[in-house]
Every structure is written in C-alpha cells, then in structure tokens.
PDB file of C-alpha atoms in Angstrom:
ATOM      1  CA  UNK Q  12       6.875   0.494 -24.633  1.00 55.00           C
ATOM      2  CA  UNK Q  13       4.217  -2.003 -25.643  1.00 59.00           C
ATOM      3  CA  UNK Q  14       4.698  -3.144 -29.245  1.00 67.00           C
ATOM      4  CA  UNK Q  15       3.199  -6.627 -29.263  1.00 72.00           C
ATOM      5  CA  UNK Q  16       0.817  -8.808 -27.222  1.00 73.00           C
ATOM      6  CA  UNK Q  17       0.901 -12.582 -27.741  1.00 76.00           C
ATOM      7  CA  UNK Q  18       2.492 -12.107 -31.163  1.00 74.00           C
ATOM      8  CA  UNK Q  19      -0.045  -9.492 -32.339  1.00 76.00           C
ATOM      9  CA  UNK Q  20       1.332  -5.996 -33.099  1.00 73.00           C
ATOM     10  CA  UNK Q  21      -0.141  -3.081 -31.097  1.00 70.00           C
ATOM     11  CA  UNK Q  22      -0.473   0.546 -32.155  1.00 68.00           C
ATOM     12  CA  UNK Q  23      -0.788   3.561 -29.851  1.00 67.00           C
ATOM     13  CA  UNK Q  24      -3.244   6.103 -31.293  1.00 69.00           C
ATOM     14  CA  UNK Q  25      -2.597   9.782 -30.599  1.00 70.00           C
ATOM     15  CA  UNK Q  26      -2.884  13.096 -32.432  1.00 73.00           C
ATOM     16  CA  UNK Q  27       0.763  13.836 -31.547  1.00 70.00           C
ATOM     17  CA  UNK Q  28       2.881  12.118 -34.257  1.00 65.00           C
ATOM     18  CA  UNK Q  29       5.936  11.994 -31.988  1.00 64.00           C
ATOM     19  CA  UNK Q  30       4.063   9.897 -29.406  1.00 65.00           C
ATOM     20  CA  UNK Q  31       2.591   7.428 -31.910  1.00 65.00           C
ATOM     21  CA  UNK Q  32       4.153   3.973 -31.966  1.00 67.00           C
ATOM     22  CA  UNK Q  33       4.858   1.741 -34.935  1.00 72.00           C
ATOM     23  CA  UNK Q  34       3.343  -1.692 -34.215  1.00 77.00           C
ATOM     24  CA  UNK Q  35       5.612  -4.737 -34.140  1.00 79.00           C
ATOM     25  CA  UNK Q  36       9.022  -5.715 -32.793  1.00 81.00           C
ATOM     26  CA  UNK Q  37      11.810  -3.407 -33.919  1.00 85.00           C
ATOM     27  CA  UNK Q  38      15.566  -3.440 -34.298  1.00 90.00           C
ATOM     28  CA  UNK Q  39      17.924  -0.427 -34.380  1.00 93.00           C
ATOM     29  CA  UNK Q  40      20.922   0.442 -36.563  1.00 96.00           C
ATOM     30  CA  UNK Q  41      23.435   3.309 -36.370  1.00 97.00           C
ATOM     31  CA  UNK Q  42      24.281   4.769 -39.782  1.00 97.00           C
ATOM     32  CA  UNK Q  43      27.668   6.416 -40.473  1.00 97.00           C
ATOM     33  CA  UNK Q  44      28.768   8.878 -43.175  1.00 96.00           C
ATOM     34  CA  UNK Q  45      31.930   8.787 -45.321  1.00 94.00           C
ATOM     35  CA  UNK Q  46      33.944  10.526 -42.570  1.00 96.00           C
ATOM     36  CA  UNK Q  47      33.004   7.760 -40.109  1.00 95.00           C
ATOM     37  CA  UNK Q  48      30.629   9.965 -38.106  1.00 97.00           C
ATOM     38  CA  UNK Q  49      27.228   8.657 -37.008  1.00 97.00           C
ATOM     39  CA  UNK Q  50      24.439  10.658 -38.621  1.00 94.00           C
ATOM     40  CA  UNK Q  51      21.293   8.660 -37.877  1.00 93.00           C
ATOM     41  CA  UNK Q  52      19.881   5.876 -35.737  1.00 94.00           C
ATOM     42  CA  UNK Q  53      17.431   3.889 -37.839  1.00 93.00           C
ATOM     43  CA  UNK Q  54      14.563   1.951 -36.268  1.00 88.00           C
ATOM     44  CA  UNK Q  55      13.107  -0.793 -38.480  1.00 89.00           C
ATOM     45  CA  UNK Q  56      10.724  -3.678 -38.021  1.00 86.00           C
ATOM     46  CA  UNK Q  57      12.537  -6.871 -37.050  1.00 86.00           C
ATOM     47  CA  UNK Q  58      11.295  -8.713 -40.151  1.00 86.00           C
ATOM     48  CA  UNK Q  59      12.524  -5.997 -42.559  1.00 90.00           C
ATOM     49  CA  UNK Q  60      15.841  -6.621 -44.359  1.00 93.00           C
ATOM     50  CA  UNK Q  61      18.893  -5.066 -42.695  1.00 93.00           C
ATOM     51  CA  UNK Q  62      20.263  -1.909 -44.335  1.00 95.00           C
ATOM     52  CA  UNK Q  63      23.564  -2.305 -46.195  1.00 95.00           C
ATOM     53  CA  UNK Q  64      26.574  -0.064 -46.685  1.00 95.00           C
ATOM     54  CA  UNK Q  65      26.223   1.980 -49.874  1.00 95.00           C
ATOM     55  CA  UNK Q  66      22.504   1.166 -50.200  1.00 95.00           C
ATOM     56  CA  UNK Q  67      20.194   4.161 -50.616  1.00 96.00           C
ATOM     57  CA  UNK Q  68      17.461   4.158 -47.969  1.00 94.00           C
ATOM     58  CA  UNK Q  69      14.198   6.087 -48.009  1.00 93.00           C
ATOM     59  CA  UNK Q  70      13.465   7.101 -44.406  1.00 90.00           C
ATOM     60  CA  UNK Q  71      10.869   9.060 -42.438  1.00 83.00           C
ATOM     61  CA  UNK Q  72      12.080  11.288 -39.625  1.00 80.00           C
ATOM     62  CA  UNK Q  73      10.135  11.186 -36.351  1.00 73.00           C
ATOM     63  CA  UNK Q  74       8.006  14.304 -36.073  1.00 73.00           C
ATOM     64  CA  UNK Q  75       7.949  14.742 -39.876  1.00 76.00           C
ATOM     65  CA  UNK Q  76       6.307  11.473 -40.882  1.00 73.00           C
ATOM     66  CA  UNK Q  77       4.634  12.960 -43.963  1.00 80.00           C
ATOM     67  CA  UNK Q  78       8.090  13.688 -45.482  1.00 87.00           C
ATOM     68  CA  UNK Q  79      10.697  11.232 -46.728  1.00 90.00           C
ATOM     69  CA  UNK Q  80      14.475  11.636 -46.960  1.00 90.00           C
ATOM     70  CA  UNK Q  81      17.071   9.612 -48.854  1.00 94.00           C
ATOM     71  CA  UNK Q  82      20.300   8.589 -47.110  1.00 94.00           C
ATOM     72  CA  UNK Q  83      23.257   6.391 -48.096  1.00 96.00           C
ATOM     73  CA  UNK Q  84      25.281   5.061 -45.139  1.00 97.00           C
ATOM     74  CA  UNK Q  85      28.893   3.999 -45.637  1.00 97.00           C
ATOM     75  CA  UNK Q  86      28.806   1.898 -42.444  1.00 97.00           C
ATOM     76  CA  UNK Q  87      25.854   0.237 -40.675  1.00 97.00           C
ATOM     77  CA  UNK Q  88      26.145  -0.882 -37.039  1.00 97.00           C
ATOM     78  CA  UNK Q  89      23.391  -3.034 -35.472  1.00 95.00           C
ATOM     79  CA  UNK Q  90      22.606  -1.636 -31.992  1.00 94.00           C
ATOM     80  CA  UNK Q  91      19.840  -3.935 -30.777  1.00 82.00           C
ATOM     81  CA  UNK Q  92      20.959  -6.674 -28.388  1.00 81.00           C
ATOM     82  CA  UNK Q  93      18.572  -9.233 -26.880  1.00 78.00           C
ATOM     83  CA  UNK Q  94      19.440 -10.001 -23.262  1.00 82.00           C
ATOM     84  CA  UNK Q  95      16.142 -11.518 -22.153  1.00 81.00           C
ATOM     85  CA  UNK Q  96      13.666 -13.561 -24.183  1.00 78.00           C
ATOM     86  CA  UNK Q  97      10.556 -15.072 -22.660  1.00 78.00           C
ATOM     87  CA  UNK Q  98      11.862 -14.226 -19.172  1.00 80.00           C
ATOM     88  CA  UNK Q  99      15.169 -16.061 -19.699  1.00 82.00           C
ATOM     89  CA  UNK Q 100      18.671 -14.554 -19.916  1.00 81.00           C
TER      90      UNK Q 100
END
C-alpha cells in the first residue's frame, strides 16, 4: 500500500470509506483488556505518541469513520517491526 513518495504523504481518494487510506507512515499496536484478551489493533501515524496502558484513547473504527469510540487498554503491544529500510535489511 502506497503511503508516501519521497517523504510526501499520499492519500487514496475513493467513495468507499473502507478503501480510503490515511496518508503517512503508520505503526500498529495491539490493545488488551483487563482479562488480558486483545480487543483492538490500533493503527496510528508514526509521528503520533504511542498509546499507554490505562490511557483513554478516542478512536475511529474503519468503516464507521464518522463515529468515535473511547477505549482504555490495560496492556499495549507494539506490532510493527521494520525489517527493511531503504532497501537494506
């Protein structure tokens, strides 16, 4: 998925909200509830601050972007791993 070209964010325009992209490089976190079960994978822009345990987050769910939800994870696990950067391992 194209998100950036030469450092400039790119946006895919479409009438279908689920196919629209958020411009910029992202990172992904798995959020867990008090029972230790994962309840959400959160995609955020790389430059945004990382979510913290116990911190209330206001999120938008894909496919329902006009609505917001509030969640409070008890555990946050970063999922994004960089294996290649600029063609190098």
